[in-house]
PDB file of C-alpha atoms in Angstrom:
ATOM      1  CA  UNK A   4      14.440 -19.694 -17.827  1.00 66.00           C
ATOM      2  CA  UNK A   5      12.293 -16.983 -19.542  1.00 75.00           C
ATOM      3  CA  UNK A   6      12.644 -13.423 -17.537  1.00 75.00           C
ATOM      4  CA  UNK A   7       9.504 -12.629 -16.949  1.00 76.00           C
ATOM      5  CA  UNK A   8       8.723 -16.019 -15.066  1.00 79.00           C
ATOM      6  CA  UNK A   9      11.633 -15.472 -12.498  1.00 80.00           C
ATOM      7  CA  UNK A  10      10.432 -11.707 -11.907  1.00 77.00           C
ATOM      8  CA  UNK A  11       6.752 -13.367 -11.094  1.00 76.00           C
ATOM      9  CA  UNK A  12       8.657 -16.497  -8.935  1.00 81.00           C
ATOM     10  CA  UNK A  13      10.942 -13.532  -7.214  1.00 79.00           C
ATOM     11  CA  UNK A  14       8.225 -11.258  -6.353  1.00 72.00           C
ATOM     12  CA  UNK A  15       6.009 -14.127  -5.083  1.00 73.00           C
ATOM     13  CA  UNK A  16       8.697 -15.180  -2.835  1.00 78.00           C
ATOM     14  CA  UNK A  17       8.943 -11.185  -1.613  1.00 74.00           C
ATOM     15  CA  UNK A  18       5.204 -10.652  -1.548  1.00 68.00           C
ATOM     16  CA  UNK A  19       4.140 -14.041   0.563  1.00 74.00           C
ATOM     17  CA  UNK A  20       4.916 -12.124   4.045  1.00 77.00           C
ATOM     18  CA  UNK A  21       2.683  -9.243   2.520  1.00 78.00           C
ATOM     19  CA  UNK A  22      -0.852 -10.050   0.702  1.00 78.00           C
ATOM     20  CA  UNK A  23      -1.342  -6.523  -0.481  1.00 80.00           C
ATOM     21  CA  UNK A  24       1.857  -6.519  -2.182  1.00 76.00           C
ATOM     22  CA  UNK A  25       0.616  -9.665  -3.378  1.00 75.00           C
ATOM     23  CA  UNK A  26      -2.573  -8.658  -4.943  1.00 80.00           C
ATOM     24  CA  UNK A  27      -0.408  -5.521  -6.309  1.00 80.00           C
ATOM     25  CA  UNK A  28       2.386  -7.212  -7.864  1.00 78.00           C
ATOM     26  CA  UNK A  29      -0.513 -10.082  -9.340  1.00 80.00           C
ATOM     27  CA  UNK A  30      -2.633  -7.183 -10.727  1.00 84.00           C
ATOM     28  CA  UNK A  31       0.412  -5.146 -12.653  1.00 83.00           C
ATOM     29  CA  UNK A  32       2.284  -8.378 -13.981  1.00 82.00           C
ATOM     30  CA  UNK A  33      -1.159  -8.995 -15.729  1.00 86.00           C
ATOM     31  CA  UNK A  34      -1.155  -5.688 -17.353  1.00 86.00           C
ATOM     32  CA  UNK A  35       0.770  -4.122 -20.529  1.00 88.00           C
ATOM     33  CA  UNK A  36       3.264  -2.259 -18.930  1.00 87.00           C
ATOM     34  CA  UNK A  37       4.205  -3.871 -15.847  1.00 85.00           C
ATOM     35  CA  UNK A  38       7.462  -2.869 -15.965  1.00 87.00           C
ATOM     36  CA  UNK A  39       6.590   0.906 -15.596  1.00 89.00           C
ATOM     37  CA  UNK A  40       3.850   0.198 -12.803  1.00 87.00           C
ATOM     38  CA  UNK A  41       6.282  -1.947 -11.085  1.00 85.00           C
ATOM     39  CA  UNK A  42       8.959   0.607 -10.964  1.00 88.00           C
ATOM     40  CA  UNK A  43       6.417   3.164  -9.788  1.00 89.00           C
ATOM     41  CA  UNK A  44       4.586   0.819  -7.241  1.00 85.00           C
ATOM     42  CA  UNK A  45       8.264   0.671  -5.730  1.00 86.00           C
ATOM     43  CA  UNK A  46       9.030   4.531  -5.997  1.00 92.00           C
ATOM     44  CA  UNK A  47       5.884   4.765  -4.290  1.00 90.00           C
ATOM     45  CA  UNK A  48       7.052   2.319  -1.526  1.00 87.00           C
ATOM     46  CA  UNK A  49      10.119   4.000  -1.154  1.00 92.00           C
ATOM     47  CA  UNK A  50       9.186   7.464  -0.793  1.00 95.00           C
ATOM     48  CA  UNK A  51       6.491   6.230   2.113  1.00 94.00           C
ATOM     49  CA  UNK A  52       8.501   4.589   4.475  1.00 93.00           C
ATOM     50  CA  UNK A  53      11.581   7.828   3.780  1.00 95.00           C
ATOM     51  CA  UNK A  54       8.651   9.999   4.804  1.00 96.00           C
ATOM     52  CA  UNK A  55       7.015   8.303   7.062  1.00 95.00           C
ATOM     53  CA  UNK A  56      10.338   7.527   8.831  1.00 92.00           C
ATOM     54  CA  UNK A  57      11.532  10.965   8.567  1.00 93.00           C
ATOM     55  CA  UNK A  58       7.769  12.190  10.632  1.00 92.00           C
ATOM     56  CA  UNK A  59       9.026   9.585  12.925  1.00 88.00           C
ATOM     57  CA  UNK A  60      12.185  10.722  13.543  1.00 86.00           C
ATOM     58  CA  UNK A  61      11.991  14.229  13.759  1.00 86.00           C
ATOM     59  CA  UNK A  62       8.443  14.367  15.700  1.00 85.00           C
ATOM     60  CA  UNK A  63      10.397  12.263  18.460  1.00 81.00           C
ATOM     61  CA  UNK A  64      13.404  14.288  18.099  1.00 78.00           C
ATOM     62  CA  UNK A  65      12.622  16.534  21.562  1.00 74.00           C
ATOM     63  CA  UNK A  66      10.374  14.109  23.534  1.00 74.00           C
ATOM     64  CA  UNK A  67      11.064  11.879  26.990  1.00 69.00           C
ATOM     65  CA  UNK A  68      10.851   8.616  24.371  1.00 69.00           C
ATOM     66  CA  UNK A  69      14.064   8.948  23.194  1.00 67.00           C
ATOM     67  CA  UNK A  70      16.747   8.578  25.633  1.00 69.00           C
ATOM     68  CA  UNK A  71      20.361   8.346  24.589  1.00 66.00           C
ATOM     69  CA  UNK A  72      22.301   5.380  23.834  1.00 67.00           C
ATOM     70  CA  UNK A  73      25.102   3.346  25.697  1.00 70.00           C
ATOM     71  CA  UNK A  74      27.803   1.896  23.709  1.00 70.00           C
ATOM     72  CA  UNK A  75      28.968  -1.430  24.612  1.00 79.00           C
ATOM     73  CA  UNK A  76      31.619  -1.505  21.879  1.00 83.00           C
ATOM     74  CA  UNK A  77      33.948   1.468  20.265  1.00 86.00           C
ATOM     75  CA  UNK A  78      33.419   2.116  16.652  1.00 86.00           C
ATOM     76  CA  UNK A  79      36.817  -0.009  15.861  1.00 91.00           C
ATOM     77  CA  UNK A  80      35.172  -2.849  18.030  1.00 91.00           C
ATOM     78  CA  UNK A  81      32.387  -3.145  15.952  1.00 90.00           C
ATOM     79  CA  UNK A  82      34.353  -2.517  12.468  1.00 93.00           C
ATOM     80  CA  UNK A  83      36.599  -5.884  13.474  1.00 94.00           C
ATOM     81  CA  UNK A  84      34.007  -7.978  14.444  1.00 94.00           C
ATOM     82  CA  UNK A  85      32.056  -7.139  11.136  1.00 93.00           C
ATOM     83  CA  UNK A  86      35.345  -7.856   9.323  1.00 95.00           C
ATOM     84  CA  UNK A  87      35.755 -11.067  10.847  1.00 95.00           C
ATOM     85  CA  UNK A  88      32.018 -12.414  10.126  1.00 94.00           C
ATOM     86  CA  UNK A  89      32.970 -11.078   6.522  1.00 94.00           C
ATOM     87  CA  UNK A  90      35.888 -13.095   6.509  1.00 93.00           C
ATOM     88  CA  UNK A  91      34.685 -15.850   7.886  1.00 89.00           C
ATOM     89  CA  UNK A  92      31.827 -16.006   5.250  1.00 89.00           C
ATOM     90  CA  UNK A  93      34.483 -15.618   2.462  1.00 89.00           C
ATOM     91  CA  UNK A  94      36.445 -18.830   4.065  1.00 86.00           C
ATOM     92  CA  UNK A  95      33.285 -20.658   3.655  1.00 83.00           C
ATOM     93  CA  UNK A  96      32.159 -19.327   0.465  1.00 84.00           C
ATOM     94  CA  UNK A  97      35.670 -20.164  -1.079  1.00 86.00           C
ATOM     95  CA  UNK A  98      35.172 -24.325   0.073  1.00 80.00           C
ATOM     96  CA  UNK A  99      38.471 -23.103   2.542  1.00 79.00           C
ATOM     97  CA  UNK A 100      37.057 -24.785   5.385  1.00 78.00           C
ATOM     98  CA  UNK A 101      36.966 -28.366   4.500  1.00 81.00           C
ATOM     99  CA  UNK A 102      39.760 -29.325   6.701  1.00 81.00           C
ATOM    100  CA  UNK A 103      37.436 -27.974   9.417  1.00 79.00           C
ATOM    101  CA  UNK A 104      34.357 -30.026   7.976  1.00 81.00           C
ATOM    102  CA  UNK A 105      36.719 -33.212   7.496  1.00 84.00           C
ATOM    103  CA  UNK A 106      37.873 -32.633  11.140  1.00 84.00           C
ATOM    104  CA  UNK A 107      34.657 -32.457  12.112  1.00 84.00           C
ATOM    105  CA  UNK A 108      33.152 -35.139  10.342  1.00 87.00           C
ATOM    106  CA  UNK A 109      35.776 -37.693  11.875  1.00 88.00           C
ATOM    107  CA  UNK A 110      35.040 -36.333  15.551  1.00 87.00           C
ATOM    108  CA  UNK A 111      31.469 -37.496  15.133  1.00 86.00           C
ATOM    109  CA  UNK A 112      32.223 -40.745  13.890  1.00 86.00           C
ATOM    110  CA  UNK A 113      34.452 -41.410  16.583  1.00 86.00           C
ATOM    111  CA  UNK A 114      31.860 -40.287  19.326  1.00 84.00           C
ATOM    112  CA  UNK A 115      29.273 -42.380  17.596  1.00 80.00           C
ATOM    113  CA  UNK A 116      31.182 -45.668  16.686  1.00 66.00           C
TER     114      UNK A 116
END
């Protein structure tokens, strides 16, 4: 498939939940240099939400708003439960779990015949 029509089907899937971008990305892909205006339209992005988080952040730093945190789970708690969802998604990436899915599969026949 020719490059330039997956960057116009990939950034119409992005820009759906967002008209502007939309229009934006619509506008430059018509022009002579879109790659340049799309790199900058994203620079652009980037540096407004860093900023604009950063105003967030630090003009909230002192106030009432923020109150601090309670921690349900340690660090280590957190790291083995994300390690576990990553393993679990490389079982099932791998085709590893079709013992499970056969298993399965013959529990529901059963139930239903």
């Amino acid at each position: 498939m020719n490059p330039d029509i997956m960057l116009v089907l990939v950034s119409a899937l992005v820009a759906m939940v967002n008209p502007s971008l939309l229009a934006a990305t619509t506008v430059m892909m018509l022009l002579p240099h879109r790659k340049r205006l799309m790199t900058g339209y994203l620079l652009g992005a980037y540096t407004t939400s860093v900023v604009s988080g950063l105003a967030i952040v630090f003009s909230l730093h002192g106030s009432s708003v923020v109150k601090t945190s309670t921690h349900l789970l340690s660090p280590s708690g957190e790291i083995a439960i994300g390690a576990i969802a990553l393993l679990v998604a490389l079982v099932m990436a791998t085709g590893h779990d079709s013992r499970v899915r056969g298993w399965r599969e013959r529990r529901k026949k059963a139930h239903a015949g």
